[in-house]
Short mmCIF file of N, CA and C in Angstrom, two decimals:
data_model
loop_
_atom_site.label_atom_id
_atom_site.label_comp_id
_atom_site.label_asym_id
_atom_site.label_seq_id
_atom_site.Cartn_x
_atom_site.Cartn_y
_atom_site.Cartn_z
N UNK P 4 0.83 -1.18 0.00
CA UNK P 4 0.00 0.00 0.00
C UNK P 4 0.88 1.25 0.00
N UNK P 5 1.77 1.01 0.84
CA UNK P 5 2.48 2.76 1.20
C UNK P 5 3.50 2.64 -0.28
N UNK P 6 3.77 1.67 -1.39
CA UNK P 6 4.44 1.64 -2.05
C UNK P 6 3.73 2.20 -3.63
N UNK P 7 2.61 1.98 -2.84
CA UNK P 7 1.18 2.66 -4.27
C UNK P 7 1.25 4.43 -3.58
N UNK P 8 1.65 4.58 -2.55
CA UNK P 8 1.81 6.27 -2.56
C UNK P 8 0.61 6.07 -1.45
N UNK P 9 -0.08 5.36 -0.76
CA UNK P 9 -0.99 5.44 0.55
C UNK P 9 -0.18 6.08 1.85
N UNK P 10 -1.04 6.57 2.26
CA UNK P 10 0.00 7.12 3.71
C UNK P 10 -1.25 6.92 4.34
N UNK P 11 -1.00 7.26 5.68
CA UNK P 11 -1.79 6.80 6.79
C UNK P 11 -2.27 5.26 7.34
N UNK P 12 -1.60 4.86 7.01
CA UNK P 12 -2.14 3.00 6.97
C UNK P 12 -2.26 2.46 8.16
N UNK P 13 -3.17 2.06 8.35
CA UNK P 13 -3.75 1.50 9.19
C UNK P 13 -4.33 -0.13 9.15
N UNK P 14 -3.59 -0.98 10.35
CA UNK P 14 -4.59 -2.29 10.65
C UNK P 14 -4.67 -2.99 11.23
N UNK P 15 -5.81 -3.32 11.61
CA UNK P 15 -6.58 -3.09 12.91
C UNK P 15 -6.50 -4.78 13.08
N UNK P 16 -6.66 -5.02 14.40
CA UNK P 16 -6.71 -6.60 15.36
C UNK P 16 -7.16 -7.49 14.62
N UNK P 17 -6.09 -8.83 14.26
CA UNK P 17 -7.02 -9.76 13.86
C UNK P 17 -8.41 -10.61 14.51
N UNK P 18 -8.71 -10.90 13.60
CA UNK P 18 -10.20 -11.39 13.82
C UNK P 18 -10.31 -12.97 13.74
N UNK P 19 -10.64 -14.06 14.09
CA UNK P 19 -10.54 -15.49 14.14
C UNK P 19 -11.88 -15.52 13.08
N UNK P 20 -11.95 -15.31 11.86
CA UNK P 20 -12.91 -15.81 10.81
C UNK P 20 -12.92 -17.00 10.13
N UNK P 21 -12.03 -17.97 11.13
CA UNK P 21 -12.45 -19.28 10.35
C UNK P 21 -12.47 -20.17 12.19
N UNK P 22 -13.20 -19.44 13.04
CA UNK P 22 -13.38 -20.33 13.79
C UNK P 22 -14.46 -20.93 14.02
N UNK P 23 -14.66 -22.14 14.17
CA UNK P 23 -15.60 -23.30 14.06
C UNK P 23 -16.07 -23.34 12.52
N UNK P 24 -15.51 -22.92 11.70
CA UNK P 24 -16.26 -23.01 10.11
C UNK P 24 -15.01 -23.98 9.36
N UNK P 25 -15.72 -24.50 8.36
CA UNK P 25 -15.26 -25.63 7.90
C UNK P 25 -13.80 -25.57 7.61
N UNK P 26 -13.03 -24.86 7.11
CA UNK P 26 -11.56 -24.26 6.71
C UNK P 26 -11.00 -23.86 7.85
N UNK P 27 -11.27 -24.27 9.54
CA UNK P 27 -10.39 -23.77 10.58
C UNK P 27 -9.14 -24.23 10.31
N UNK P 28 -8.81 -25.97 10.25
CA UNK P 28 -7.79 -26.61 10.09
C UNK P 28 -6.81 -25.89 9.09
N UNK P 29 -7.33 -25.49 7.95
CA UNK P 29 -6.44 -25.02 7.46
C UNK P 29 -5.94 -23.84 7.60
N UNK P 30 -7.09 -23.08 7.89
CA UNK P 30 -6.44 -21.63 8.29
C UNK P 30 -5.54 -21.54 9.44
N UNK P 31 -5.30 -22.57 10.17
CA UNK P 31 -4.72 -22.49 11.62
C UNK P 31 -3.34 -22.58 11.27
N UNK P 32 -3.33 -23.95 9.79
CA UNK P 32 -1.68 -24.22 9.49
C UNK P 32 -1.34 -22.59 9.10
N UNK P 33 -1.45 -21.96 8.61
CA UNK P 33 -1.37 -21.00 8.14
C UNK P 33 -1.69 -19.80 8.29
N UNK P 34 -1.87 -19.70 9.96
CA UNK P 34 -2.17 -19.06 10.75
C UNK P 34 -2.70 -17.69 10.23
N UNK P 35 -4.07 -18.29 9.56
CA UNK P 35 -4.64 -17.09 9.16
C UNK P 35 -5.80 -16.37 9.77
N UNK P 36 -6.03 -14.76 9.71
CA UNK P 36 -6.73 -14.46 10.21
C UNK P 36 -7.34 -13.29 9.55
N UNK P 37 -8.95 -12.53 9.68
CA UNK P 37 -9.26 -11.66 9.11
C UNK P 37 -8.57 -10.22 9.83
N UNK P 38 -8.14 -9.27 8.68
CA UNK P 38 -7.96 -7.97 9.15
C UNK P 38 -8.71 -6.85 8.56
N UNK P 39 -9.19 -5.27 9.05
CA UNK P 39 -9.12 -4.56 8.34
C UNK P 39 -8.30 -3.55 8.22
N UNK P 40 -8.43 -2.45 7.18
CA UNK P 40 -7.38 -2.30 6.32
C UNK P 40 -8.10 -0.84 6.32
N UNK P 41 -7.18 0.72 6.48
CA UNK P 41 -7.21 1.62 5.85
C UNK P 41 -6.40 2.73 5.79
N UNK P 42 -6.60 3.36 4.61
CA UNK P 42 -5.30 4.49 4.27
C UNK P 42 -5.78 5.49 3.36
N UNK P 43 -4.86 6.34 3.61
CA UNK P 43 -5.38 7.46 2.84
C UNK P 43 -4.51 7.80 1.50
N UNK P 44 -5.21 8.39 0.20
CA UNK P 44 -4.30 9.20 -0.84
C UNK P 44 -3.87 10.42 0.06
N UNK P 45 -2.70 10.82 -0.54
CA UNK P 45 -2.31 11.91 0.23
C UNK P 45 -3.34 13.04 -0.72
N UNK P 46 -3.15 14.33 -0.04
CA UNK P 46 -4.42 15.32 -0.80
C UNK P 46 -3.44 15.86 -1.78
N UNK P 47 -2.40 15.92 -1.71
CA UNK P 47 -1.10 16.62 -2.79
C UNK P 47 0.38 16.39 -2.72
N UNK T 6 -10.08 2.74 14.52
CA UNK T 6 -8.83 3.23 13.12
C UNK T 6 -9.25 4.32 13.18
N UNK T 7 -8.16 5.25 12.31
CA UNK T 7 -8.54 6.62 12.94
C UNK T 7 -9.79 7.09 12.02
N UNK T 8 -10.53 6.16 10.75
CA UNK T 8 -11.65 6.90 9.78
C UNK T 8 -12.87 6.09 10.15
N UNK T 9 -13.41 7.15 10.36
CA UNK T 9 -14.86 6.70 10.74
C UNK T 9 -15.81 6.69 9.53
N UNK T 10 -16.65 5.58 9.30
CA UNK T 10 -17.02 5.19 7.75
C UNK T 10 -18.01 5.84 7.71
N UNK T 11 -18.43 7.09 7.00
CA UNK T 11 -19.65 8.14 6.80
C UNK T 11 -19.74 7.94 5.45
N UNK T 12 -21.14 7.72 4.63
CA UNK T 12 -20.95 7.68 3.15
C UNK T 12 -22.74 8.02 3.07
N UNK T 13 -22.77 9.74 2.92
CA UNK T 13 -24.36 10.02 2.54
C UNK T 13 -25.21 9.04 2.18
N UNK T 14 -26.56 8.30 2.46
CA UNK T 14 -27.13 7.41 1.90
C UNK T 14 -27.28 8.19 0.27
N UNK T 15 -27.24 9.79 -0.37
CA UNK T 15 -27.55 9.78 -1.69
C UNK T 15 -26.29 9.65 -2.42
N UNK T 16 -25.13 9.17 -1.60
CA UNK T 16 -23.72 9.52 -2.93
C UNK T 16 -23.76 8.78 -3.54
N UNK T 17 -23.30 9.07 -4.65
CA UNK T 17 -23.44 8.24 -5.85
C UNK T 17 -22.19 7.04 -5.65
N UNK T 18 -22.82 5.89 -5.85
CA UNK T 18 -21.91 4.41 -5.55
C UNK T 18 -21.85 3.66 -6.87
N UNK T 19 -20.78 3.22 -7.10
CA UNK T 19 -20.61 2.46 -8.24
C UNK T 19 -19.85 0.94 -8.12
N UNK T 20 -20.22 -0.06 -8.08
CA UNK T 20 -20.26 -1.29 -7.71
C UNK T 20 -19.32 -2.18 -9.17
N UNK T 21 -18.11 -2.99 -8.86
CA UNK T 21 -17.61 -3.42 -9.69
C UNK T 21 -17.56 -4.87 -8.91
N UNK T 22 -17.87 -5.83 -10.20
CA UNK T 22 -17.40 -7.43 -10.38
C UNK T 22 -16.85 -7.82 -11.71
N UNK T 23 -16.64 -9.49 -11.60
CA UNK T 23 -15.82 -9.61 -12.63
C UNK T 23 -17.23 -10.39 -13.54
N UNK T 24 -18.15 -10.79 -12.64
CA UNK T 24 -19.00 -11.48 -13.11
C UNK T 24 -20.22 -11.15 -13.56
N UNK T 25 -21.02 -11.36 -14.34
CA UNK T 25 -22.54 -11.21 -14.45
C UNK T 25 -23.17 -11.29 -13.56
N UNK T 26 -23.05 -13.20 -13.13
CA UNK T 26 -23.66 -13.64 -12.10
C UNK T 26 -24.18 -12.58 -10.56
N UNK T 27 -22.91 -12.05 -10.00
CA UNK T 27 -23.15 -11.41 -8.98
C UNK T 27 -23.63 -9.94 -9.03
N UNK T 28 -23.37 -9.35 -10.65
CA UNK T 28 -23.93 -7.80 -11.02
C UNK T 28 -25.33 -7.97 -11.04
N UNK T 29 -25.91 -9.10 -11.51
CA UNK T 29 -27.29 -9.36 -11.55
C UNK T 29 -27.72 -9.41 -9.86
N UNK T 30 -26.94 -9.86 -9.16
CA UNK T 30 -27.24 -10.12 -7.77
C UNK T 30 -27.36 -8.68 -7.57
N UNK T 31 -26.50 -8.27 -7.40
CA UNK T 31 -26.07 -6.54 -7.15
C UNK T 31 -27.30 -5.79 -7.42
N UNK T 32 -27.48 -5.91 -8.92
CA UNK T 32 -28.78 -4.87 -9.29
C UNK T 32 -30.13 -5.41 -8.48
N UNK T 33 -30.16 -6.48 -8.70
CA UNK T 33 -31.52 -6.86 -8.03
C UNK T 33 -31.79 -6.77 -6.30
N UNK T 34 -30.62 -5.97 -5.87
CA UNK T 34 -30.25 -6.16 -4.36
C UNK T 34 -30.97 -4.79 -4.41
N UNK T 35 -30.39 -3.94 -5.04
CA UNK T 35 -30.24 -2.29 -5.14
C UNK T 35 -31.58 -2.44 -5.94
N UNK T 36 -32.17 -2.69 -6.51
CA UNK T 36 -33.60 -2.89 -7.05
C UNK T 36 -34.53 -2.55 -5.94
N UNK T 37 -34.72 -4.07 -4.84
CA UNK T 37 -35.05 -4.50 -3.86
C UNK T 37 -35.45 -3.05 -2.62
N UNK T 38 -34.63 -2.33 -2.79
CA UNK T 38 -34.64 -0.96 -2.15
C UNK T 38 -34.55 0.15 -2.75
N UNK T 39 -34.95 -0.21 -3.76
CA UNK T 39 -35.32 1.50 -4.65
C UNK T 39 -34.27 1.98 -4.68
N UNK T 40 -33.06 1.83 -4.89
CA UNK T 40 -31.64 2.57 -5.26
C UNK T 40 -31.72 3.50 -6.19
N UNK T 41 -31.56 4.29 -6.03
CA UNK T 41 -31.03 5.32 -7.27
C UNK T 41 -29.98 5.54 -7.68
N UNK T 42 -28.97 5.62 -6.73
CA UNK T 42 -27.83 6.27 -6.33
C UNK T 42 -26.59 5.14 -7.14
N UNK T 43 -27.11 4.14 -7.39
CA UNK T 43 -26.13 3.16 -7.33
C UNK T 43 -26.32 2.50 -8.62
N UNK T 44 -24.85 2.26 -9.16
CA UNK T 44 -24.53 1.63 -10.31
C UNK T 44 -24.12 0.42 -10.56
N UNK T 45 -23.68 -0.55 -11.65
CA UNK T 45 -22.85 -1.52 -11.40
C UNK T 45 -22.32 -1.75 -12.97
N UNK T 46 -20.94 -1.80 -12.75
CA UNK T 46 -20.17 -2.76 -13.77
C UNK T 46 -19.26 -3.32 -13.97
N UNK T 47 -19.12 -4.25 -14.91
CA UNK T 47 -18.54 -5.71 -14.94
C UNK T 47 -17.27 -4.94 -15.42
N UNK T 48 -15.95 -5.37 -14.30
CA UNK T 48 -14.61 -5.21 -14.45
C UNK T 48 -13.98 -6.18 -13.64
N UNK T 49 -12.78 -6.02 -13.45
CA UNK T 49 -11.76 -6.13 -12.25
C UNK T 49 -10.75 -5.46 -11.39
N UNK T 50 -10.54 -6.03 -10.50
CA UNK T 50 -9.78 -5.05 -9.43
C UNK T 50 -8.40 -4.58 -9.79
N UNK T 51 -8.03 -5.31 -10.98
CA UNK T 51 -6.69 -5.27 -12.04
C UNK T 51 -6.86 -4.04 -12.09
N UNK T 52 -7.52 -3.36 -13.20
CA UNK T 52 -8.01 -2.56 -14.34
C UNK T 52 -9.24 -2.06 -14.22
N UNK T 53 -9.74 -1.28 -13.30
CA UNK T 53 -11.43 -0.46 -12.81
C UNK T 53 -11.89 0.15 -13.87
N UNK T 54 -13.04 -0.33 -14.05
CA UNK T 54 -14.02 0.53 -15.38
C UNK T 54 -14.28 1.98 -14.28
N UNK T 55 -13.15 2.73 -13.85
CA UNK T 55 -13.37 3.97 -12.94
C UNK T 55 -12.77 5.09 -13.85
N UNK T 56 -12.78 6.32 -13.82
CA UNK T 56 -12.34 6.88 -14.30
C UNK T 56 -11.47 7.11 -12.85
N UNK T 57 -9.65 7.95 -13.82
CA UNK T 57 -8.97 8.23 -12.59
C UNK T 57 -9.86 9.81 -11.59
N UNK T 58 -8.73 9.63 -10.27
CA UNK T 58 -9.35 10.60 -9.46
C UNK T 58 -10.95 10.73 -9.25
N UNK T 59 -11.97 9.35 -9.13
CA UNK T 59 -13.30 9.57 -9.43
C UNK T 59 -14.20 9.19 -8.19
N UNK T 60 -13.33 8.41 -7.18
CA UNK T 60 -13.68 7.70 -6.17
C UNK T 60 -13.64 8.86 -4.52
N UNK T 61 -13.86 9.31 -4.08
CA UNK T 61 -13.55 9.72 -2.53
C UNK T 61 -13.56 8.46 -1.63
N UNK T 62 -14.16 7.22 -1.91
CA UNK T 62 -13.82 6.09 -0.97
C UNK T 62 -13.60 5.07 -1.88
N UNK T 63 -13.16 3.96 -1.64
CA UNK T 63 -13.41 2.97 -1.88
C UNK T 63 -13.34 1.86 -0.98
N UNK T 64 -14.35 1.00 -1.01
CA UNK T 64 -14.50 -0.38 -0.26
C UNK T 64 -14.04 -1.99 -0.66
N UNK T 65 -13.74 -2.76 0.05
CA UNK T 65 -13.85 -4.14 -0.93
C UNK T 65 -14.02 -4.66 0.79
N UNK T 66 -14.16 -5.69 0.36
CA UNK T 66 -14.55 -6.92 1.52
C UNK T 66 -13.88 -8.54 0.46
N UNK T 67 -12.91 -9.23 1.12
CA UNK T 67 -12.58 -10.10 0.35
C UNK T 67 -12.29 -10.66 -0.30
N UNK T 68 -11.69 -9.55 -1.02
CA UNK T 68 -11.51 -9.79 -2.89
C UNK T 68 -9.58 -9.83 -2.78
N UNK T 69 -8.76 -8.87 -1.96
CA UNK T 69 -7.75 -8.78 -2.12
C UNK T 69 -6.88 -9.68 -2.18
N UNK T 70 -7.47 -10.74 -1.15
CA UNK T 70 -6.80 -12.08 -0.73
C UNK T 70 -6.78 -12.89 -1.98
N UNK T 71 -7.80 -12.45 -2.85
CA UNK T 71 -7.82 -13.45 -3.92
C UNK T 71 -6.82 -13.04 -5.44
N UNK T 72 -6.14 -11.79 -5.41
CA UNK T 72 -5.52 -11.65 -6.52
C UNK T 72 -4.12 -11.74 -6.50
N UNK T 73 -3.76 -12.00 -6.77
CA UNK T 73 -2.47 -12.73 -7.20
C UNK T 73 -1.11 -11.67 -7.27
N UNK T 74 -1.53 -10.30 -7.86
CA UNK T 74 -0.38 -8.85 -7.80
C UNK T 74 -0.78 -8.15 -6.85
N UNK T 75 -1.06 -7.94 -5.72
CA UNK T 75 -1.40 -6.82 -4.41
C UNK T 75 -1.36 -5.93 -5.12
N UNK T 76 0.34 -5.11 -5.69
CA UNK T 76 0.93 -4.20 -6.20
C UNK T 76 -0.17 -3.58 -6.99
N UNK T 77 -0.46 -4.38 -8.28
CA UNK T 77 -0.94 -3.77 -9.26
C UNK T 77 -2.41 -3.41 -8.84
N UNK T 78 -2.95 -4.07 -7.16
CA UNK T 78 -4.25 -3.76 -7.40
C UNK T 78 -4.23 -2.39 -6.74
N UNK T 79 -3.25 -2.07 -5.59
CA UNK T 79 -3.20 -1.08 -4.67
C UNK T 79 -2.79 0.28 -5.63
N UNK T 80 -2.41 0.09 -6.65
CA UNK T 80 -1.95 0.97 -7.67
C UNK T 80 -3.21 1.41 -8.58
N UNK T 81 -3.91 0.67 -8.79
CA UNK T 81 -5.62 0.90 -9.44
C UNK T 81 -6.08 1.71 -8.28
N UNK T 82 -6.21 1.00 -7.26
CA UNK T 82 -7.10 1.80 -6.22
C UNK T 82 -6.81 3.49 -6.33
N UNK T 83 -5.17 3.09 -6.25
CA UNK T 83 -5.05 4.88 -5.95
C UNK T 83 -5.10 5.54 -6.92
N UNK T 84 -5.40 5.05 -8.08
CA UNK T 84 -5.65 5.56 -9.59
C UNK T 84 -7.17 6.38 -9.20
N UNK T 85 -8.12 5.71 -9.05
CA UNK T 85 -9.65 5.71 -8.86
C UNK T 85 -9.92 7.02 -7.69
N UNK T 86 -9.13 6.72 -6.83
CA UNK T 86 -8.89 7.64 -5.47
C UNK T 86 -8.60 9.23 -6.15
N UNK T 87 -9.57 10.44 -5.76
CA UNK T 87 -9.43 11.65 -5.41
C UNK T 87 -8.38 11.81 -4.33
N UNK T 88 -7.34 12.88 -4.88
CA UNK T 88 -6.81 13.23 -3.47
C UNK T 88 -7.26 13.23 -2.44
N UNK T 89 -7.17 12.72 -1.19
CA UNK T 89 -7.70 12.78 0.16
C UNK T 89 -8.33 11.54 0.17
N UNK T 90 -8.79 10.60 -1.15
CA UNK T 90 -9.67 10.37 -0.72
C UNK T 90 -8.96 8.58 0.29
N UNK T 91 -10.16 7.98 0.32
CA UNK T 91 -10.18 6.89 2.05
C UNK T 91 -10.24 5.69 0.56
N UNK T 92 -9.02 4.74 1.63
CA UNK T 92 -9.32 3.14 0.95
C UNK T 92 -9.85 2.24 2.34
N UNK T 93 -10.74 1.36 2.41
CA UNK T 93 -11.10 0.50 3.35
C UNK T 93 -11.21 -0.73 2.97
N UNK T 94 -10.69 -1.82 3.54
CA UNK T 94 -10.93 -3.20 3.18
C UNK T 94 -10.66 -3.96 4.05
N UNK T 95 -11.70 -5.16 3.97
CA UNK T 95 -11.36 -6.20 4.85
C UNK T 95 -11.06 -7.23 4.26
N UNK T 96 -10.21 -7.99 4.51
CA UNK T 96 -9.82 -9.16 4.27
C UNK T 96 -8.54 -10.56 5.32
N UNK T 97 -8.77 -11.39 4.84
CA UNK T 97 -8.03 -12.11 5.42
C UNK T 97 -6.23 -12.22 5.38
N UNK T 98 -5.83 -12.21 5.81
CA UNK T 98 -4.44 -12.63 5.81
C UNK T 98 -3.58 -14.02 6.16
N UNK T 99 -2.01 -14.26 6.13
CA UNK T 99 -1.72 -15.09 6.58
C UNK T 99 -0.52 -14.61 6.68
N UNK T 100 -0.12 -15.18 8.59
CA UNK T 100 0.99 -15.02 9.19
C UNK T 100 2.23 -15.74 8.86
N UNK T 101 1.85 -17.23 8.70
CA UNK T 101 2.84 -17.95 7.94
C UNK T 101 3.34 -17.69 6.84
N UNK T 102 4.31 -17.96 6.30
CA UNK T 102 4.00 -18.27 4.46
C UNK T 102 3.77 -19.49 3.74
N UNK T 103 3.66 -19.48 2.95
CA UNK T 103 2.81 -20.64 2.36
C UNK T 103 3.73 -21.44 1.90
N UNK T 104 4.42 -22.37 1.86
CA UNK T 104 4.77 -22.85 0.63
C UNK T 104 4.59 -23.16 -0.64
N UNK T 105 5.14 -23.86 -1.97
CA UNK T 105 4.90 -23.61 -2.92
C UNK T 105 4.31 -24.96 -2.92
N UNK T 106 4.19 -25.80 -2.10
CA UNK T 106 3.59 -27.11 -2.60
C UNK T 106 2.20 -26.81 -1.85
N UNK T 107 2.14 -26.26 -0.37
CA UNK T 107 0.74 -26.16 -0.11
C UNK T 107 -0.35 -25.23 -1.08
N UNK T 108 0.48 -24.62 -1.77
CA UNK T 108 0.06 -23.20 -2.67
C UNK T 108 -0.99 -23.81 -3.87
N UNK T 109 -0.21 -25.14 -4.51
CA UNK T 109 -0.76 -25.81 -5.19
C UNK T 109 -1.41 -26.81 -5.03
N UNK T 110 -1.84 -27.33 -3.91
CA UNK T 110 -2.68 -28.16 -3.19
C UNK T 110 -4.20 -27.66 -3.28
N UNK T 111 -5.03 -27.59 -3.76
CA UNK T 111 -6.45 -27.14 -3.58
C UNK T 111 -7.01 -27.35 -2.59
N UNK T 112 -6.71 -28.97 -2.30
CA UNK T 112 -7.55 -29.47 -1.01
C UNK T 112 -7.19 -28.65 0.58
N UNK T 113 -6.15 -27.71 0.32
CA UNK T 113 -5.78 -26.86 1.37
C UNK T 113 -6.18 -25.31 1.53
N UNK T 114 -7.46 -25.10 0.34
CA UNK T 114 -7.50 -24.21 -0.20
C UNK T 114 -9.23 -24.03 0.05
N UNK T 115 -10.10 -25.15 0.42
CA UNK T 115 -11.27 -25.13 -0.37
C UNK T 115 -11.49 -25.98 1.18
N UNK T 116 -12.52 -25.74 1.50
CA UNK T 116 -13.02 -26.48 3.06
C UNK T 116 -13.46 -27.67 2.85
#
């Protein structure tokens, strides 16, 4: 993102979105988790 | 986070997929509630049927995880993006890295 020219970036606590749903196992090897995400264009 | 998500219920919204399938979903969603405000068309997150500088926000939910160049998509975004303007997205990540054999495994891919 900050390499596309974003500044301000921000992100925020992961989230456990594969818990108890069918893809936990795998998301666990791969210790994945939901995040969100935000940034700003600079104004100039 | 420090942006708090405000988006007039009349601003004008313009809705991109890669598919029919889900633009038909889309319109008939925005149908469903008398939309005015809101558009839709068939692109990708590659290459936005946006004009540049046209966006003050943009949203996605899910989609990032699924393309393959980050680079080239975060580079569209800020194409689409008005100065100032806000990117928001949620999506999943992964702490590990993957290897190249789990990468090509489907069955590690698909629940």
């Amino acid at each position: 993102m900050a390499n596309a020219g974003f500044i301000d970036i921000e992100i925020g606590e992961p989230v456990d979105t594969f818990g108890d749903a069918p893809g936990e196992t795998s998301a666990r090897q791969f210790d994945v988790y939901g995040y969100t995400f935000s940034a700003r264009k600079p104004k100039r | 986070m420090q942006y708090q998500l405000y988006i007039p219920h009349d601003a004008i919204q313009r809705g991109v997929d890669m598919t029919e399938a889900m633009l038909d979903k889309a319109r008939a969603s925005a149908a469903s509630v008398n939309a005015q405000n809101v558009s839709f068309r068939q692109g990708i997150i590659e290459d936005l049927p946006i004009d540049d500088a046209w966006a003050d926000h943009v949203l996605s939910n899910g989609v990032l995880n699924l393309c393959v160049d980050k680079q080239v998509v975060f580079d569209e975004i800020y194409r689409v993006l008005k100065p100032g303007g806000i990117l928001q997205f949620a999506d999943i990540a992964n702490g590990t890295p993957v290897p190249e054999a789990a990468t090509n495994n489907i069955a590690l891919w698909t629940a």
